JSON list of C-alpha atoms in Angstrom, two decimals:
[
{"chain": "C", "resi": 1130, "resn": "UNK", "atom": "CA", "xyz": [-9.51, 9.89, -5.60]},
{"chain": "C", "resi": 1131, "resn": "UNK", "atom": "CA", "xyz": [-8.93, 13.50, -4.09]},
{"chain": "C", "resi": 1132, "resn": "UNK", "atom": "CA", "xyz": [-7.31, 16.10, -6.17]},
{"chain": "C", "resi": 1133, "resn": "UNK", "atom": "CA", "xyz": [-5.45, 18.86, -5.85]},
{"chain": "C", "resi": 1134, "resn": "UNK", "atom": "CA", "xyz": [-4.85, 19.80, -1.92]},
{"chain": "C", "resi": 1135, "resn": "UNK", "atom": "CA", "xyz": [-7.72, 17.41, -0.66]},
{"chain": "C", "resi": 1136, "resn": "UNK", "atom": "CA", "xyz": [-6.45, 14.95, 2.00]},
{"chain": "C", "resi": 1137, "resn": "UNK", "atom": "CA", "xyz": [-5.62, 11.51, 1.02]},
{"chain": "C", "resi": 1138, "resn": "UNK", "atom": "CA", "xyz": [-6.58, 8.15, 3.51]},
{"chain": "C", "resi": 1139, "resn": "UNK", "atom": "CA", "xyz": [-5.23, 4.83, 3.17]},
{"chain": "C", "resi": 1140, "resn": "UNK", "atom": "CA", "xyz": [-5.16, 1.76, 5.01]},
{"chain": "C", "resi": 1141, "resn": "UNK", "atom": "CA", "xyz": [-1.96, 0.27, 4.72]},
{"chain": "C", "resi": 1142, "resn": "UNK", "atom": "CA", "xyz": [-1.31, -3.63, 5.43]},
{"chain": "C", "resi": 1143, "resn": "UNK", "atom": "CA", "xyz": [1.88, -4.90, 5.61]},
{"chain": "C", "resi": 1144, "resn": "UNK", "atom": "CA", "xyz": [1.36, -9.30, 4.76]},
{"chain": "C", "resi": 1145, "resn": "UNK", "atom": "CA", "xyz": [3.88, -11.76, 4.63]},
{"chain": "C", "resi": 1146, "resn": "UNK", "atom": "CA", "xyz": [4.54, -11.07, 0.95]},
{"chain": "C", "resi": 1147, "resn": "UNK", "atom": "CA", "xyz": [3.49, -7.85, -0.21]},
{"chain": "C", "resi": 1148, "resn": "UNK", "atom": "CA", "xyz": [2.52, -4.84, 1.20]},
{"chain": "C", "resi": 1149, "resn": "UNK", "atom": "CA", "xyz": [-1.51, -3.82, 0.72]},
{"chain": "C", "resi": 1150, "resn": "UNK", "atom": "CA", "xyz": [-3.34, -0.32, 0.40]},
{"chain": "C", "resi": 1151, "resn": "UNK", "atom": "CA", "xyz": [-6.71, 0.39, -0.02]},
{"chain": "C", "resi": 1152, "resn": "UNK", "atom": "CA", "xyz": [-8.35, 4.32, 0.06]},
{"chain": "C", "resi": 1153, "resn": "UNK", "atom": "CA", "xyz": [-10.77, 4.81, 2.28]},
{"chain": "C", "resi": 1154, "resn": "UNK", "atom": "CA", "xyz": [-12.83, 8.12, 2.75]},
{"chain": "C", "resi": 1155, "resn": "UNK", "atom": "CA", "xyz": [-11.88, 9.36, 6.56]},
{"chain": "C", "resi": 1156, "resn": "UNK", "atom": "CA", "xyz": [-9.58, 8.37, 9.15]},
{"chain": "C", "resi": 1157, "resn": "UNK", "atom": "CA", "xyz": [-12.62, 8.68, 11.68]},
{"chain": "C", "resi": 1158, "resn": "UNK", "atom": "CA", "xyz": [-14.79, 6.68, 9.35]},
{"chain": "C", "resi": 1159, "resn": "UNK", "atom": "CA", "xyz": [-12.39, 3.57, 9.56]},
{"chain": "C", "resi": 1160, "resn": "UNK", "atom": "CA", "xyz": [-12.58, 4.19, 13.52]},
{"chain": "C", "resi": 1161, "resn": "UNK", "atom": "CA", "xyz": [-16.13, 4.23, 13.76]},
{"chain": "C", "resi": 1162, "resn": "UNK", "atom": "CA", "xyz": [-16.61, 1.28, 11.32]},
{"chain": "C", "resi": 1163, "resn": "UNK", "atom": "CA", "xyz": [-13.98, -1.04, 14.46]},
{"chain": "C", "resi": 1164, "resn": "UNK", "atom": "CA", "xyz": [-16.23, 0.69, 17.23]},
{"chain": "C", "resi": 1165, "resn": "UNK", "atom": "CA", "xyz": [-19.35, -0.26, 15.40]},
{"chain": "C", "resi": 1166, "resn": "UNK", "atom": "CA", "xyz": [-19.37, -3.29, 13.06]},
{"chain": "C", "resi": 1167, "resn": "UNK", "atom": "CA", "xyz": [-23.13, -2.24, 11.79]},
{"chain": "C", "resi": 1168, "resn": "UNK", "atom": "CA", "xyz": [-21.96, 0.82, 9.79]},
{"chain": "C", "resi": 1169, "resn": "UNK", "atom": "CA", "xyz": [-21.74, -0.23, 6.11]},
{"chain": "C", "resi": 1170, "resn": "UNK", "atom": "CA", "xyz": [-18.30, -0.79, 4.84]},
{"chain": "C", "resi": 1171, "resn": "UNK", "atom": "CA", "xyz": [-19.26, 1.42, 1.75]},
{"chain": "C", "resi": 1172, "resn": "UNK", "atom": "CA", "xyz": [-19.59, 4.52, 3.99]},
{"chain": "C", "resi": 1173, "resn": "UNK", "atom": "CA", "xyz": [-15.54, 3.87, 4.50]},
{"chain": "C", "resi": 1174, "resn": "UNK", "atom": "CA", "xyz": [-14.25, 2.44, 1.67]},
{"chain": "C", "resi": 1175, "resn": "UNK", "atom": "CA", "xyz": [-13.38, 4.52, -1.20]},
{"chain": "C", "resi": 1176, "resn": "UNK", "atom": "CA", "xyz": [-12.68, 3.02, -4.71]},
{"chain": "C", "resi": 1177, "resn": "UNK", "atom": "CA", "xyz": [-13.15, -0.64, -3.66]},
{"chain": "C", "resi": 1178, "resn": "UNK", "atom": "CA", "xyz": [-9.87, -1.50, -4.97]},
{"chain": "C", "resi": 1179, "resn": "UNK", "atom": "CA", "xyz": [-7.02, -3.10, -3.42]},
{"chain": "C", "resi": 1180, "resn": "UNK", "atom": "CA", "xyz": [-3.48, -1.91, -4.48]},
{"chain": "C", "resi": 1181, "resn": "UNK", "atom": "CA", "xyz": [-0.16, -3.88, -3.85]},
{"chain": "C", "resi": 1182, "resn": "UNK", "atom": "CA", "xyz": [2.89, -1.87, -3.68]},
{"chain": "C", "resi": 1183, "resn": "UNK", "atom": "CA", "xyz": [5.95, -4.67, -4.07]},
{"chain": "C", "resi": 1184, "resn": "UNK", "atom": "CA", "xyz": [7.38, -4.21, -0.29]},
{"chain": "C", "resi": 1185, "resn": "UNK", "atom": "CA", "xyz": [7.63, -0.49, -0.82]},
{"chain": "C", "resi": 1186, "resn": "UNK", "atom": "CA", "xyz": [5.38, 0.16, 2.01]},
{"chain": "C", "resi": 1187, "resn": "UNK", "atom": "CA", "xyz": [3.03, 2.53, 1.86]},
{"chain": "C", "resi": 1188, "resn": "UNK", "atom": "CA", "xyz": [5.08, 4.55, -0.60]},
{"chain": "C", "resi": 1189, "resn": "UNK", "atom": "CA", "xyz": [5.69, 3.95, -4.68]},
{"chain": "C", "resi": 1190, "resn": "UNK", "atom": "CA", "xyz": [3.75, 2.77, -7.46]},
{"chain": "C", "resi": 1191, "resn": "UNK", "atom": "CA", "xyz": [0.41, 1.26, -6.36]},
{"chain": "C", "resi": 1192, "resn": "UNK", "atom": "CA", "xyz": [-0.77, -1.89, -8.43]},
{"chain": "C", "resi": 1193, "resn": "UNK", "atom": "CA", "xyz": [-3.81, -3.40, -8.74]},
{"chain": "C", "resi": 1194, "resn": "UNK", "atom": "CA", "xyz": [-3.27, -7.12, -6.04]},
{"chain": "C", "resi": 1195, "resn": "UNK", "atom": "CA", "xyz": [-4.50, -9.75, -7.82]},
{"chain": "C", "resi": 1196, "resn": "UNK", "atom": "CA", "xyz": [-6.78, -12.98, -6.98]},
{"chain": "C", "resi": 1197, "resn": "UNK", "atom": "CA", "xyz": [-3.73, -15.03, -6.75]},
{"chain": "C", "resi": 1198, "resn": "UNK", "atom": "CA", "xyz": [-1.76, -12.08, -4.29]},
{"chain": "C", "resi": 1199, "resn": "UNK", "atom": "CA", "xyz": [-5.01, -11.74, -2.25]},
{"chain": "C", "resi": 1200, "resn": "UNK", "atom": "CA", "xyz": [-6.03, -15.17, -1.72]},
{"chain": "C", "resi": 1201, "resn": "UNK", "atom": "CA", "xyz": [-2.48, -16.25, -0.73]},
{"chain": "C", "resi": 1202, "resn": "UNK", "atom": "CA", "xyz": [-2.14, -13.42, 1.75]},
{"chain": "C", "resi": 1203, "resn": "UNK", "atom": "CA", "xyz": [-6.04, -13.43, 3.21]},
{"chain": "C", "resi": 1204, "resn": "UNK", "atom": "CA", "xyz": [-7.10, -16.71, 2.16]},
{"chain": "C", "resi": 1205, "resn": "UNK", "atom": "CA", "xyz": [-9.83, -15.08, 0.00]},
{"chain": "C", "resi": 1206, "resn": "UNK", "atom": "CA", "xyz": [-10.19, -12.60, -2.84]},
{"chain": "C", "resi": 1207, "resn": "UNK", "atom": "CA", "xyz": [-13.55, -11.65, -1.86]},
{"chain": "C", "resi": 1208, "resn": "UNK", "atom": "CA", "xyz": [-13.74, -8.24, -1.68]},
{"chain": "C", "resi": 1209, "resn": "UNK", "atom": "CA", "xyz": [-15.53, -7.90, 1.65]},
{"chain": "C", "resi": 1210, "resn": "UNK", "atom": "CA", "xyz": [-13.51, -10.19, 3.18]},
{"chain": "C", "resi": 1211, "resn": "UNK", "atom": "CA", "xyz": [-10.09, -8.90, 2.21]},
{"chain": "C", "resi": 1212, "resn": "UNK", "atom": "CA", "xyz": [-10.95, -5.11, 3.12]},
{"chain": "C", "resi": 1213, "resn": "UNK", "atom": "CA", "xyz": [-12.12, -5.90, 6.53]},
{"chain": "C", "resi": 1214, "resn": "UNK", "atom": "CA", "xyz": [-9.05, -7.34, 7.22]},
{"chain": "C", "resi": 1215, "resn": "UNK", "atom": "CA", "xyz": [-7.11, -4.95, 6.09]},
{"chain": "C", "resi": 1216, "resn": "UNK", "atom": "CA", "xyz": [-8.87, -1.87, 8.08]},
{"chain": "C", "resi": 1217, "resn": "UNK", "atom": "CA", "xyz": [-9.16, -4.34, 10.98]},
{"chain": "C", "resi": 1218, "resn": "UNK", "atom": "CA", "xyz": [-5.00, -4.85, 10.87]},
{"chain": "C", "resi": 1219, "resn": "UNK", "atom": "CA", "xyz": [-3.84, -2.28, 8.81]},
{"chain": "C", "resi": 1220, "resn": "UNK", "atom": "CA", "xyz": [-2.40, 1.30, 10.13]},
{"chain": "C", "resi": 1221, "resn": "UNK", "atom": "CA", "xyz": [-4.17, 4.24, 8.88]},
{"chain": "C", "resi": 1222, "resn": "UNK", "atom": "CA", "xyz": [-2.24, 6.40, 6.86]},
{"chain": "C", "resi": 1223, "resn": "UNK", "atom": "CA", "xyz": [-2.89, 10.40, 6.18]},
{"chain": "C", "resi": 1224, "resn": "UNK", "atom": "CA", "xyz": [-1.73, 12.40, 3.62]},
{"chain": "C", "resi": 1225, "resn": "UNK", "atom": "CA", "xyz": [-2.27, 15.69, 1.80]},
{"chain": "C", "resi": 1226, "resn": "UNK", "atom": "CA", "xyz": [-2.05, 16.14, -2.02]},
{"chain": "C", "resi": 1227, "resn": "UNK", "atom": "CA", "xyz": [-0.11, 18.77, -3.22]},
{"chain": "C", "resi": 1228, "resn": "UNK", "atom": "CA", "xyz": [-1.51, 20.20, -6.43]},
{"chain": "C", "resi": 1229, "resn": "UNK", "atom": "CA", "xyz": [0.34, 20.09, -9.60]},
{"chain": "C", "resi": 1230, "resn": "UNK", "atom": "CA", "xyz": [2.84, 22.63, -9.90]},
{"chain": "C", "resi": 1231, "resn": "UNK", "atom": "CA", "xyz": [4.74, 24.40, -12.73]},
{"chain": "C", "resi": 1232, "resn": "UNK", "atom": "CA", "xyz": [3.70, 26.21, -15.35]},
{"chain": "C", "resi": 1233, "resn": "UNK", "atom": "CA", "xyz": [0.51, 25.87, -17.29]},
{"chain": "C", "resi": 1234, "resn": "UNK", "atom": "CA", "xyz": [1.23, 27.46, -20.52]},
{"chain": "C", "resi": 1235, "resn": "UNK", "atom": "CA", "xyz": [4.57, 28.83, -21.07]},
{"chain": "C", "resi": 1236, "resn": "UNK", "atom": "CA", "xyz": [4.27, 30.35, -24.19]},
{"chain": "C", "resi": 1237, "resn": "UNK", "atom": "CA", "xyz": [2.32, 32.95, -22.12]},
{"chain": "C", "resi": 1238, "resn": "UNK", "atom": "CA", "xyz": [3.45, 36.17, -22.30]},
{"chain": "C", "resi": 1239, "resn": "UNK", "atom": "CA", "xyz": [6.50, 37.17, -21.21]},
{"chain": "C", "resi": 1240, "resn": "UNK", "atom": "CA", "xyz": [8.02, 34.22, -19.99]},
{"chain": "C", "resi": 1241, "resn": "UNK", "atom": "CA", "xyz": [8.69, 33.02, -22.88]},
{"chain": "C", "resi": 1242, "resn": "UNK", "atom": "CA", "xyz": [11.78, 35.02, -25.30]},
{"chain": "C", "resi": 1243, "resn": "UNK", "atom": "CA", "xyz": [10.40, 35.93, -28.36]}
]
């Protein structure tokens, strides 16, 4: 997972029941993986986890899918299976982490009353 100001890339998948994410290392790299069906799917995935976000999109809290959620949605919960469909129907989704903010130690100097 990126931190700080790295960029973030999903693939977001929106079923019949749920709504599915999975990270993925570039936008380009899920592009060249539908041009080209020979470039290993570990060069795009990243994390090899697929998150379920309760129809929020491809906003809110991200939870792990389970077999049950993916096999009623794809018919599978084989983890190849399920993540090429969902870069092969999905919508790529870009992002940019902001890095955590506010202060680090406040009992720093003067900022804090003494």
């Amino acid at each position: 997972m990126p931190r700080g100001n790295e960029a973030q890339c999903k693939v977001h998948y929106k079923g019949k029941s749920d709504d599915f994410i999975i990270f993925v290392d570039s936008a380009q790299a899920v592009r060249d993986w539908k041009n080209d069906k020979t470039v290993a799917l570990a060069t795009v995935v990243s994390g090899w986890k697929v998150f379920v976000t309760h129809k929020h999109g491809n906003h809110g809290i991200l939870d792990g899918a389970s077999k049950g959620q993916l096999e009623g949605e794809f018919g599978t919960s084989k983890d190849d299976d399920v993540f090429k469909q969902i870069i092969e129907n999905g919508s790529i989704v870009e992002s940019e982490e902001h890095g955590r903010q506010g202060d680090k130690n406040i009992s720093q100097g003067p900022r804090m009353g003494h």
